[in-house]
Amino acid sequence: MRAKWEPDVVGWVRDIRDGIGVRQRPDLHYRTLSPTRKVAAATKVAELPLRGFVIASNKKNMRRHRNDNAAKIPSQQWFYNWCIRLLLERVTAFCAERSVKDHGEQKRIKLEFARCGGHRYSQTKAYHSYLSFQQEGDKVYLQKRQPIRGMLHNDLMFDFPAEQRAGLQLADIVASAFYQAADAHGPGVWSIAGAEALQPVMARENGLQRDFGVALFPTTHWKADLSDEQKQIFRAYGYEFVSW
């Protein structure tokens, strides 16, 4: 979202809570809501002046898989950092175009991460510093997309407990709605309604949300071995699946 909206985010979350009748707690978490309230919360997020991005990594193909190039980077959480890279490739591309349109230049992005058990965000910063050095030397392994280096800076990367930051609670609604839509065979209630409701704010590239606002990995995506239920949400965002 644009920096000018940052003072309004607490009010946005408060309005969502009030609108769906959640008054028992000061924060907002998608997983604790009833099915009806989940869709209502996602619908309200879809009315806000922001853009959403989702990286959906199918873990079935990760069994016994090793990415030697990614693992070369010294980190105990290289796969998490790799997914953040995929996300930032798209976020920086979108924000670069928007920033030039609004300000005539590419301004830096402020990033806030929700603290998760086991993740060390100092390693995430170090990973992106390492990636930046690779870019300077033109030694990045994957060339299709790269984060726009000038828009990122370690001093503008922060991590907070999600309950302390309203913006992270909005991000949780996006991430959790897509998790619910993709987790068709998990213990929770499967539904694509929340993720579908977010379509107005999921980012587009050349008019398409596929592989930009909503990106499914691995590529080629039809090799992800998704079930018919799991495919539904990705079809809604422009993916096509073929049989071999």
PDB file of N, CA and C in Angstrom, residues 105-200:
ATOM      1  N   GLU A 105       9.900   8.499  -9.671  1.00  0.00           N
ATOM      2  CA  GLU A 105      11.114   7.756  -9.333  1.00  0.00           C
ATOM      3  C   GLU A 105      10.740   6.513  -8.546  1.00  0.00           C
ATOM      4  N   GLN A 106      11.687   5.591  -8.453  1.00  0.00           N
ATOM      5  CA  GLN A 106      11.477   4.376  -7.676  1.00  0.00           C
ATOM      6  C   GLN A 106      11.871   4.625  -6.229  1.00  0.00           C
ATOM      7  N   LYS A 107      10.874   4.725  -5.371  1.00  0.00           N
ATOM      8  CA  LYS A 107      11.140   4.926  -3.957  1.00  0.00           C
ATOM      9  C   LYS A 107      11.269   3.581  -3.246  1.00  0.00           C
ATOM     10  N   ARG A 108      11.952   3.586  -2.117  1.00  0.00           N
ATOM     11  CA  ARG A 108      12.166   2.350  -1.380  1.00  0.00           C
ATOM     12  C   ARG A 108      10.880   1.868  -0.700  1.00  0.00           C
ATOM     13  N   ILE A 109      10.847   0.578  -0.446  1.00  0.00           N
ATOM     14  CA  ILE A 109       9.694  -0.074   0.162  1.00  0.00           C
ATOM     15  C   ILE A 109       9.985  -0.375   1.626  1.00  0.00           C
ATOM     16  N   LYS A 110       9.024  -0.135   2.464  1.00  0.00           N
ATOM     17  CA  LYS A 110       9.103  -0.544   3.864  1.00  0.00           C
ATOM     18  C   LYS A 110       8.446  -1.914   3.994  1.00  0.00           C
ATOM     19  N   LEU A 111       9.168  -2.855   4.598  1.00  0.00           N
ATOM     20  CA  LEU A 111       8.668  -4.221   4.759  1.00  0.00           C
ATOM     21  C   LEU A 111       8.474  -4.540   6.234  1.00  0.00           C
ATOM     22  N   GLU A 112       7.346  -5.152   6.552  1.00  0.00           N
ATOM     23  CA  GLU A 112       7.099  -5.626   7.908  1.00  0.00           C
ATOM     24  C   GLU A 112       6.738  -7.105   7.847  1.00  0.00           C
ATOM     25  N   PHE A 113       7.443  -7.923   8.608  1.00  0.00           N
ATOM     26  CA  PHE A 113       7.208  -9.351   8.676  1.00  0.00           C
ATOM     27  C   PHE A 113       6.532  -9.696  10.005  1.00  0.00           C
ATOM     28  N   ALA A 114       5.623 -10.662   9.953  1.00  0.00           N
ATOM     29  CA  ALA A 114       5.022 -11.185  11.184  1.00  0.00           C
ATOM     30  C   ALA A 114       5.962 -12.227  11.776  1.00  0.00           C
ATOM     31  N   ARG A 115       6.304 -12.064  13.031  1.00  0.00           N
ATOM     32  CA  ARG A 115       7.212 -13.009  13.667  1.00  0.00           C
ATOM     33  C   ARG A 115       6.577 -14.394  13.740  1.00  0.00           C
ATOM     34  N   CYS A 116       7.353 -15.378  13.304  1.00  0.00           N
ATOM     35  CA  CYS A 116       6.910 -16.768  13.343  1.00  0.00           C
ATOM     36  C   CYS A 116       7.941 -17.576  14.103  1.00  0.00           C
ATOM     37  N   GLY A 117       7.481 -18.558  14.840  1.00  0.00           N
ATOM     38  CA  GLY A 117       8.401 -19.377  15.600  1.00  0.00           C
ATOM     39  C   GLY A 117       9.410 -20.063  14.699  1.00  0.00           C
ATOM     40  N   GLY A 118      10.672 -19.980  15.070  1.00  0.00           N
ATOM     41  CA  GLY A 118      11.719 -20.649  14.319  1.00  0.00           C
ATOM     42  C   GLY A 118      12.372 -19.820  13.240  1.00  0.00           C
ATOM     43  N   HIS A 119      11.783 -18.671  12.885  1.00  0.00           N
ATOM     44  CA  HIS A 119      12.348 -17.827  11.834  1.00  0.00           C
ATOM     45  C   HIS A 119      13.211 -16.729  12.456  1.00  0.00           C
ATOM     46  N   ARG A 120      14.370 -16.520  11.856  1.00  0.00           N
ATOM     47  CA  ARG A 120      15.264 -15.455  12.294  1.00  0.00           C
ATOM     48  C   ARG A 120      15.356 -14.449  11.156  1.00  0.00           C
ATOM     49  N   TYR A 121      14.795 -13.278  11.382  1.00  0.00           N
ATOM     50  CA  TYR A 121      14.719 -12.302  10.306  1.00  0.00           C
ATOM     51  C   TYR A 121      16.052 -11.619  10.045  1.00  0.00           C
ATOM     52  N   SER A 122      17.004 -11.761  10.960  1.00  0.00           N
ATOM     53  CA  SER A 122      18.359 -11.312  10.662  1.00  0.00           C
ATOM     54  C   SER A 122      18.917 -12.124   9.496  1.00  0.00           C
ATOM     55  N   GLN A 123      18.551 -13.412   9.417  1.00  0.00           N
ATOM     56  CA  GLN A 123      18.991 -14.238   8.299  1.00  0.00           C
ATOM     57  C   GLN A 123      18.291 -13.842   7.006  1.00  0.00           C
ATOM     58  N   THR A 124      17.043 -13.413   7.115  1.00  0.00           N
ATOM     59  CA  THR A 124      16.334 -12.940   5.920  1.00  0.00           C
ATOM     60  C   THR A 124      17.009 -11.694   5.368  1.00  0.00           C
ATOM     61  N   LYS A 125      17.395 -10.768   6.245  1.00  0.00           N
ATOM     62  CA  LYS A 125      18.121  -9.584   5.802  1.00  0.00           C
ATOM     63  C   LYS A 125      19.453  -9.965   5.171  1.00  0.00           C
ATOM     64  N   ALA A 126      20.149 -10.886   5.802  1.00  0.00           N
ATOM     65  CA  ALA A 126      21.448 -11.310   5.275  1.00  0.00           C
ATOM     66  C   ALA A 126      21.298 -11.967   3.910  1.00  0.00           C
ATOM     67  N   TYR A 127      20.242 -12.744   3.746  1.00  0.00           N
ATOM     68  CA  TYR A 127      19.985 -13.393   2.452  1.00  0.00           C
ATOM     69  C   TYR A 127      19.838 -12.358   1.356  1.00  0.00           C
ATOM     70  N   HIS A 128      19.074 -11.307   1.631  1.00  0.00           N
ATOM     71  CA  HIS A 128      18.836 -10.311   0.591  1.00  0.00           C
ATOM     72  C   HIS A 128      20.068  -9.442   0.345  1.00  0.00           C
ATOM     73  N   SER A 129      20.905  -9.282   1.350  1.00  0.00           N
ATOM     74  CA  SER A 129      22.186  -8.620   1.118  1.00  0.00           C
ATOM     75  C   SER A 129      23.051  -9.471   0.193  1.00  0.00           C
ATOM     76  N   TYR A 130      23.066 -10.773   0.437  1.00  0.00           N
ATOM     77  CA  TYR A 130      23.830 -11.699  -0.402  1.00  0.00           C
ATOM     78  C   TYR A 130      23.291 -11.681  -1.831  1.00  0.00           C
ATOM     79  N   LEU A 131      21.956 -11.700  -1.972  1.00  0.00           N
ATOM     80  CA  LEU A 131      21.349 -11.658  -3.295  1.00  0.00           C
ATOM     81  C   LEU A 131      21.699 -10.367  -4.017  1.00  0.00           C
ATOM     82  N   SER A 132      21.744  -9.267  -3.271  1.00  0.00           N
ATOM     83  CA  SER A 132      22.098  -7.982  -3.872  1.00  0.00           C
ATOM     84  C   SER A 132      23.517  -8.015  -4.433  1.00  0.00           C
ATOM     85  N   PHE A 133      24.447  -8.631  -3.689  1.00  0.00           N
ATOM     86  CA  PHE A 133      25.818  -8.762  -4.184  1.00  0.00           C
ATOM     87  C   PHE A 133      25.860  -9.610  -5.450  1.00  0.00           C
ATOM     88  N   GLN A 134      25.039 -10.667  -5.478  1.00  0.00           N
ATOM     89  CA  GLN A 134      24.972 -11.499  -6.676  1.00  0.00           C
ATOM     90  C   GLN A 134      24.467 -10.688  -7.870  1.00  0.00           C
ATOM     91  N   GLN A 135      23.448  -9.854  -7.627  1.00  0.00           N
ATOM     92  CA  GLN A 135      22.905  -9.048  -8.712  1.00  0.00           C
ATOM     93  C   GLN A 135      23.942  -8.067  -9.246  1.00  0.00           C
ATOM     94  N   GLU A 136      24.688  -7.464  -8.346  1.00  0.00           N
ATOM     95  CA  GLU A 136      25.720  -6.516  -8.770  1.00  0.00           C
ATOM     96  C   GLU A 136      26.745  -7.187  -9.668  1.00  0.00           C
ATOM     97  N   GLY A 137      27.043  -8.442  -9.376  1.00  0.00           N
ATOM     98  CA  GLY A 137      28.017  -9.165 -10.174  1.00  0.00           C
ATOM     99  C   GLY A 137      27.403  -9.965 -11.303  1.00  0.00           C
ATOM    100  N   ASP A 138      26.093  -9.798 -11.510  1.00  0.00           N
ATOM    101  CA  ASP A 138      25.358 -10.533 -12.541  1.00  0.00           C
ATOM    102  C   ASP A 138      25.563 -12.039 -12.398  1.00  0.00           C
ATOM    103  N   LYS A 139      25.445 -12.517 -11.158  1.00  0.00           N
ATOM    104  CA  LYS A 139      25.645 -13.937 -10.886  1.00  0.00           C
ATOM    105  C   LYS A 139      24.392 -14.588 -10.298  1.00  0.00           C
ATOM    106  N   VAL A 140      23.227 -13.972 -10.512  1.00  0.00           N
ATOM    107  CA  VAL A 140      21.981 -14.549 -10.017  1.00  0.00           C
ATOM    108  C   VAL A 140      21.613 -15.745 -10.877  1.00  0.00           C
ATOM    109  N   TYR A 141      21.289 -16.863 -10.226  1.00  0.00           N
ATOM    110  CA  TYR A 141      21.042 -18.109 -10.961  1.00  0.00           C
ATOM    111  C   TYR A 141      19.770 -18.020 -11.800  1.00  0.00           C
ATOM    112  N   LEU A 142      18.666 -17.584 -11.220  1.00  0.00           N
ATOM    113  CA  LEU A 142      17.411 -17.461 -11.957  1.00  0.00           C
ATOM    114  C   LEU A 142      17.273 -16.032 -12.468  1.00  0.00           C
ATOM    115  N   GLN A 143      17.098 -15.897 -13.772  1.00  0.00           N
ATOM    116  CA  GLN A 143      17.099 -14.577 -14.389  1.00  0.00           C
ATOM    117  C   GLN A 143      15.698 -14.105 -14.796  1.00  0.00           C
ATOM    118  N   LYS A 144      14.696 -14.988 -14.744  1.00  0.00           N
ATOM    119  CA  LYS A 144      13.369 -14.601 -15.228  1.00  0.00           C
ATOM    120  C   LYS A 144      12.854 -13.366 -14.501  1.00  0.00           C
ATOM    121  N   ARG A 145      12.961 -13.378 -13.196  1.00  0.00           N
ATOM    122  CA  ARG A 145      12.606 -12.230 -12.359  1.00  0.00           C
ATOM    123  C   ARG A 145      13.696 -12.035 -11.325  1.00  0.00           C
ATOM    124  N   GLN A 146      13.877 -10.810 -10.897  1.00  0.00           N
ATOM    125  CA  GLN A 146      14.759 -10.498  -9.782  1.00  0.00           C
ATOM    126  C   GLN A 146      14.141  -9.358  -8.990  1.00  0.00           C
ATOM    127  N   PRO A 147      14.328  -9.342  -7.671  1.00  0.00           N
ATOM    128  CA  PRO A 147      13.896  -8.162  -6.911  1.00  0.00           C
ATOM    129  C   PRO A 147      14.619  -6.923  -7.418  1.00  0.00           C
ATOM    130  N   ILE A 148      13.936  -5.808  -7.435  1.00  0.00           N
ATOM    131  CA  ILE A 148      14.562  -4.552  -7.849  1.00  0.00           C
ATOM    132  C   ILE A 148      15.375  -4.041  -6.667  1.00  0.00           C
ATOM    133  N   ARG A 149      16.685  -4.156  -6.780  1.00  0.00           N
ATOM    134  CA  ARG A 149      17.605  -3.963  -5.654  1.00  0.00           C
ATOM    135  C   ARG A 149      17.477  -2.587  -5.009  1.00  0.00           C
ATOM    136  N   GLY A 150      17.309  -1.548  -5.827  1.00  0.00           N
ATOM    137  CA  GLY A 150      17.287  -0.198  -5.283  1.00  0.00           C
ATOM    138  C   GLY A 150      16.067   0.132  -4.448  1.00  0.00           C
ATOM    139  N   MET A 151      15.052  -0.740  -4.489  1.00  0.00           N
ATOM    140  CA  MET A 151      13.837  -0.479  -3.722  1.00  0.00           C
ATOM    141  C   MET A 151      13.864  -1.122  -2.347  1.00  0.00           C
ATOM    142  N   LEU A 152      14.907  -1.915  -2.069  1.00  0.00           N
ATOM    143  CA  LEU A 152      14.997  -2.649  -0.813  1.00  0.00           C
ATOM    144  C   LEU A 152      16.199  -2.164  -0.007  1.00  0.00           C
ATOM    145  N   HIS A 153      16.025  -2.090   1.294  1.00  0.00           N
ATOM    146  CA  HIS A 153      17.131  -1.713   2.176  1.00  0.00           C
ATOM    147  C   HIS A 153      16.901  -2.366   3.529  1.00  0.00           C
ATOM    148  N   ASN A 154      17.967  -2.925   4.103  1.00  0.00           N
ATOM    149  CA  ASN A 154      17.830  -3.622   5.382  1.00  0.00           C
ATOM    150  C   ASN A 154      17.280  -2.733   6.486  1.00  0.00           C
ATOM    151  N   ASP A 155      17.538  -1.439   6.431  1.00  0.00           N
ATOM    152  CA  ASP A 155      17.036  -0.532   7.465  1.00  0.00           C
ATOM    153  C   ASP A 155      15.533  -0.320   7.369  1.00  0.00           C
ATOM    154  N   LEU A 156      14.923  -0.797   6.284  1.00  0.00           N
ATOM    155  CA  LEU A 156      13.470  -0.683   6.116  1.00  0.00           C
ATOM    156  C   LEU A 156      12.799  -2.047   6.172  1.00  0.00           C
ATOM    157  N   MET A 157      13.454  -3.020   6.824  1.00  0.00           N
ATOM    158  CA  MET A 157      12.881  -4.345   7.059  1.00  0.00           C
ATOM    159  C   MET A 157      12.705  -4.536   8.557  1.00  0.00           C
ATOM    160  N   PHE A 158      11.477  -4.826   8.962  1.00  0.00           N
ATOM    161  CA  PHE A 158      11.161  -4.939  10.387  1.00  0.00           C
ATOM    162  C   PHE A 158      10.360  -6.215  10.628  1.00  0.00           C
ATOM    163  N   ASP A 159      10.366  -6.700  11.857  1.00  0.00           N
ATOM    164  CA  ASP A 159       9.492  -7.821  12.229  1.00  0.00           C
ATOM    165  C   ASP A 159       8.830  -7.512  13.557  1.00  0.00           C
ATOM    166  N   PHE A 160       7.563  -7.880  13.652  1.00  0.00           N
ATOM    167  CA  PHE A 160       6.742  -7.600  14.831  1.00  0.00           C
ATOM    168  C   PHE A 160       5.834  -8.793  15.116  1.00  0.00           C
ATOM    169  N   PRO A 161       5.396  -8.950  16.362  1.00  0.00           N
ATOM    170  CA  PRO A 161       4.287  -9.871  16.625  1.00  0.00           C
ATOM    171  C   PRO A 161       3.045  -9.380  15.882  1.00  0.00           C
ATOM    172  N   ALA A 162       2.344 -10.273  15.226  1.00  0.00           N
ATOM    173  CA  ALA A 162       1.220  -9.873  14.382  1.00  0.00           C
ATOM    174  C   ALA A 162       0.146  -9.131  15.162  1.00  0.00           C
ATOM    175  N   GLU A 163      -0.031  -9.482  16.434  1.00  0.00           N
ATOM    176  CA  GLU A 163      -1.093  -8.825  17.199  1.00  0.00           C
ATOM    177  C   GLU A 163      -0.777  -7.364  17.483  1.00  0.00           C
ATOM    178  N   GLN A 164       0.460  -6.943  17.267  1.00  0.00           N
ATOM    179  CA  GLN A 164       0.840  -5.560  17.543  1.00  0.00           C
ATOM    180  C   GLN A 164       0.754  -4.654  16.321  1.00  0.00           C
ATOM    181  N   ARG A 165       0.541  -5.210  15.139  1.00  0.00           N
ATOM    182  CA  ARG A 165       0.550  -4.426  13.913  1.00  0.00           C
ATOM    183  C   ARG A 165      -0.688  -4.723  13.089  1.00  0.00           C
ATOM    184  N   ALA A 166      -1.509  -3.701  12.922  1.00  0.00           N
ATOM    185  CA  ALA A 166      -2.749  -3.881  12.175  1.00  0.00           C
ATOM    186  C   ALA A 166      -2.492  -4.311  10.736  1.00  0.00           C
ATOM    187  N   GLY A 167      -1.438  -3.775  10.126  1.00  0.00           N
ATOM    188  CA  GLY A 167      -1.136  -4.145   8.750  1.00  0.00           C
ATOM    189  C   GLY A 167      -0.825  -5.619   8.599  1.00  0.00           C
ATOM    190  N   LEU A 168      -0.154  -6.208   9.573  1.00  0.00           N
ATOM    191  CA  LEU A 168       0.138  -7.632   9.527  1.00  0.00           C
ATOM    192  C   LEU A 168      -1.128  -8.457   9.664  1.00  0.00           C
ATOM    193  N   GLN A 169      -2.124  -7.921  10.351  1.00  0.00           N
ATOM    194  CA  GLN A 169      -3.401  -8.627  10.461  1.00  0.00           C
ATOM    195  C   GLN A 169      -4.160  -8.616   9.131  1.00  0.00           C
ATOM    196  N   LEU A 170      -4.002  -7.536   8.354  1.00  0.00           N
ATOM    197  CA  LEU A 170      -4.573  -7.522   7.008  1.00  0.00           C
ATOM    198  C   LEU A 170      -3.863  -8.545   6.120  1.00  0.00           C
ATOM    199  N   ALA A 171      -2.528  -8.591   6.230  1.00  0.00           N
ATOM    200  CA  ALA A 171      -1.767  -9.572   5.451  1.00  0.00           C
ATOM    201  C   ALA A 171      -2.155 -10.991   5.840  1.00  0.00           C
ATOM    202  N   ASP A 172      -2.446 -11.204   7.124  1.00  0.00           N
ATOM    203  CA  ASP A 172      -2.858 -12.526   7.592  1.00  0.00           C
ATOM    204  C   ASP A 172      -4.163 -12.961   6.936  1.00  0.00           C
ATOM    205  N   ILE A 173      -5.074 -12.029   6.726  1.00  0.00           N
ATOM    206  CA  ILE A 173      -6.340 -12.376   6.080  1.00  0.00           C
ATOM    207  C   ILE A 173      -6.090 -12.887   4.667  1.00  0.00           C
ATOM    208  N   VAL A 174      -5.199 -12.205   3.940  1.00  0.00           N
ATOM    209  CA  VAL A 174      -4.880 -12.633   2.579  1.00  0.00           C
ATOM    210  C   VAL A 174      -4.206 -14.000   2.596  1.00  0.00           C
ATOM    211  N   ALA A 175      -3.143 -14.135   3.397  1.00  0.00           N
ATOM    212  CA  ALA A 175      -2.385 -15.388   3.422  1.00  0.00           C
ATOM    213  C   ALA A 175      -3.255 -16.553   3.892  1.00  0.00           C
ATOM    214  N   SER A 176      -4.029 -16.335   4.935  1.00  0.00           N
ATOM    215  CA  SER A 176      -4.823 -17.418   5.514  1.00  0.00           C
ATOM    216  C   SER A 176      -5.992 -17.805   4.618  1.00  0.00           C
ATOM    217  N   ALA A 177      -6.573 -16.841   3.918  1.00  0.00           N
ATOM    218  CA  ALA A 177      -7.666 -17.168   2.998  1.00  0.00           C
ATOM    219  C   ALA A 177      -7.168 -18.073   1.879  1.00  0.00           C
ATOM    220  N   PHE A 178      -5.970 -17.799   1.364  1.00  0.00           N
ATOM    221  CA  PHE A 178      -5.430 -18.659   0.309  1.00  0.00           C
ATOM    222  C   PHE A 178      -4.957 -19.997   0.867  1.00  0.00           C
ATOM    223  N   TYR A 179      -4.457 -19.990   2.085  1.00  0.00           N
ATOM    224  CA  TYR A 179      -4.089 -21.268   2.702  1.00  0.00           C
ATOM    225  C   TYR A 179      -5.319 -22.156   2.837  1.00  0.00           C
ATOM    226  N   GLN A 180      -6.422 -21.575   3.308  1.00  0.00           N
ATOM    227  CA  GLN A 180      -7.662 -22.340   3.445  1.00  0.00           C
ATOM    228  C   GLN A 180      -8.129 -22.870   2.089  1.00  0.00           C
ATOM    229  N   ALA A 181      -7.972 -22.070   1.044  1.00  0.00           N
ATOM    230  CA  ALA A 181      -8.427 -22.480  -0.285  1.00  0.00           C
ATOM    231  C   ALA A 181      -7.559 -23.594  -0.864  1.00  0.00           C
ATOM    232  N   ALA A 182      -6.262 -23.601  -0.531  1.00  0.00           N
ATOM    233  CA  ALA A 182      -5.352 -24.609  -1.080  1.00  0.00           C
ATOM    234  C   ALA A 182      -5.289 -25.866  -0.235  1.00  0.00           C
ATOM    235  N   ASP A 183      -5.621 -25.761   1.051  1.00  0.00           N
ATOM    236  CA  ASP A 183      -5.506 -26.890   1.982  1.00  0.00           C
ATOM    237  C   ASP A 183      -6.785 -27.725   1.940  1.00  0.00           C
ATOM    238  N   ALA A 184      -7.067 -28.286   0.773  1.00  0.00           N
ATOM    239  CA  ALA A 184      -8.346 -28.979   0.581  1.00  0.00           C
ATOM    240  C   ALA A 184      -8.445 -30.268   1.380  1.00  0.00           C
ATOM    241  N   HIS A 185      -7.314 -30.832   1.784  1.00  0.00           N
ATOM    242  CA  HIS A 185      -7.346 -32.133   2.448  1.00  0.00           C
ATOM    243  C   HIS A 185      -6.803 -32.064   3.867  1.00  0.00           C
ATOM    244  N   GLY A 186      -6.751 -30.859   4.431  1.00  0.00           N
ATOM    245  CA  GLY A 186      -6.264 -30.688   5.788  1.00  0.00           C
ATOM    246  C   GLY A 186      -7.375 -30.866   6.814  1.00  0.00           C
ATOM    247  N   PRO A 187      -7.056 -30.657   8.075  1.00  0.00           N
ATOM    248  CA  PRO A 187      -8.042 -30.866   9.142  1.00  0.00           C
ATOM    249  C   PRO A 187      -9.083 -29.755   9.244  1.00  0.00           C
ATOM    250  N   GLY A 188      -8.806 -28.579   8.640  1.00  0.00           N
ATOM    251  CA  GLY A 188      -9.745 -27.465   8.755  1.00  0.00           C
ATOM    252  C   GLY A 188     -10.873 -27.541   7.741  1.00  0.00           C
ATOM    253  N   VAL A 189     -11.729 -26.522   7.769  1.00  0.00           N
ATOM    254  CA  VAL A 189     -12.846 -26.439   6.823  1.00  0.00           C
ATOM    255  C   VAL A 189     -12.321 -25.842   5.518  1.00  0.00           C
ATOM    256  N   TRP A 190     -12.401 -26.619   4.446  1.00  0.00           N
ATOM    257  CA  TRP A 190     -11.906 -26.151   3.155  1.00  0.00           C
ATOM    258  C   TRP A 190     -12.930 -25.243   2.489  1.00  0.00           C
ATOM    259  N   SER A 191     -12.452 -24.117   1.979  1.00  0.00           N
ATOM    260  CA  SER A 191     -13.332 -23.193   1.264  1.00  0.00           C
ATOM    261  C   SER A 191     -12.471 -22.257   0.429  1.00  0.00           C
ATOM    262  N   ILE A 192     -12.921 -21.946  -0.783  1.00  0.00           N
ATOM    263  CA  ILE A 192     -12.215 -20.972  -1.604  1.00  0.00           C
ATOM    264  C   ILE A 192     -12.904 -19.609  -1.568  1.00  0.00           C
ATOM    265  N   ALA A 193     -13.996 -19.491  -0.812  1.00  0.00           N
ATOM    266  CA  ALA A 193     -14.810 -18.266  -0.841  1.00  0.00           C
ATOM    267  C   ALA A 193     -14.021 -17.042  -0.383  1.00  0.00           C
ATOM    268  N   GLY A 194     -13.244 -17.177   0.697  1.00  0.00           N
ATOM    269  CA  GLY A 194     -12.477 -16.036   1.191  1.00  0.00           C
ATOM    270  C   GLY A 194     -11.444 -15.569   0.188  1.00  0.00           C
ATOM    271  N   ALA A 195     -10.708 -16.511  -0.395  1.00  0.00           N
ATOM    272  CA  ALA A 195      -9.680 -16.156  -1.377  1.00  0.00           C
ATOM    273  C   ALA A 195     -10.304 -15.574  -2.641  1.00  0.00           C
ATOM    274  N   GLU A 196     -11.432 -16.106  -3.060  1.00  0.00           N
ATOM    275  CA  GLU A 196     -12.117 -15.552  -4.230  1.00  0.00           C
ATOM    276  C   GLU A 196     -12.573 -14.123  -3.977  1.00  0.00           C
ATOM    277  N   ALA A 197     -13.012 -13.838  -2.755  1.00  0.00           N
ATOM    278  CA  ALA A 197     -13.509 -12.497  -2.426  1.00  0.00           C
ATOM    279  C   ALA A 197     -12.417 -11.443  -2.532  1.00  0.00           C
ATOM    280  N   LEU A 198     -11.147 -11.861  -2.479  1.00  0.00           N
ATOM    281  CA  LEU A 198     -10.029 -10.923  -2.518  1.00  0.00           C
ATOM    282  C   LEU A 198      -9.627 -10.518  -3.937  1.00  0.00           C
ATOM    283  N   GLN A 199     -10.296 -11.027  -4.950  1.00  0.00           N
ATOM    284  CA  GLN A 199      -9.884 -10.764  -6.326  1.00  0.00           C
ATOM    285  C   GLN A 199      -9.694  -9.284  -6.664  1.00  0.00           C
ATOM    286  N   PRO A 200     -10.523  -8.356  -6.159  1.00  0.00           N
ATOM    287  CA  PRO A 200     -10.319  -6.950  -6.534  1.00  0.00           C
ATOM    288  C   PRO A 200      -8.964  -6.370  -6.132  1.00  0.00           C
TER     289      PRO A 200
END
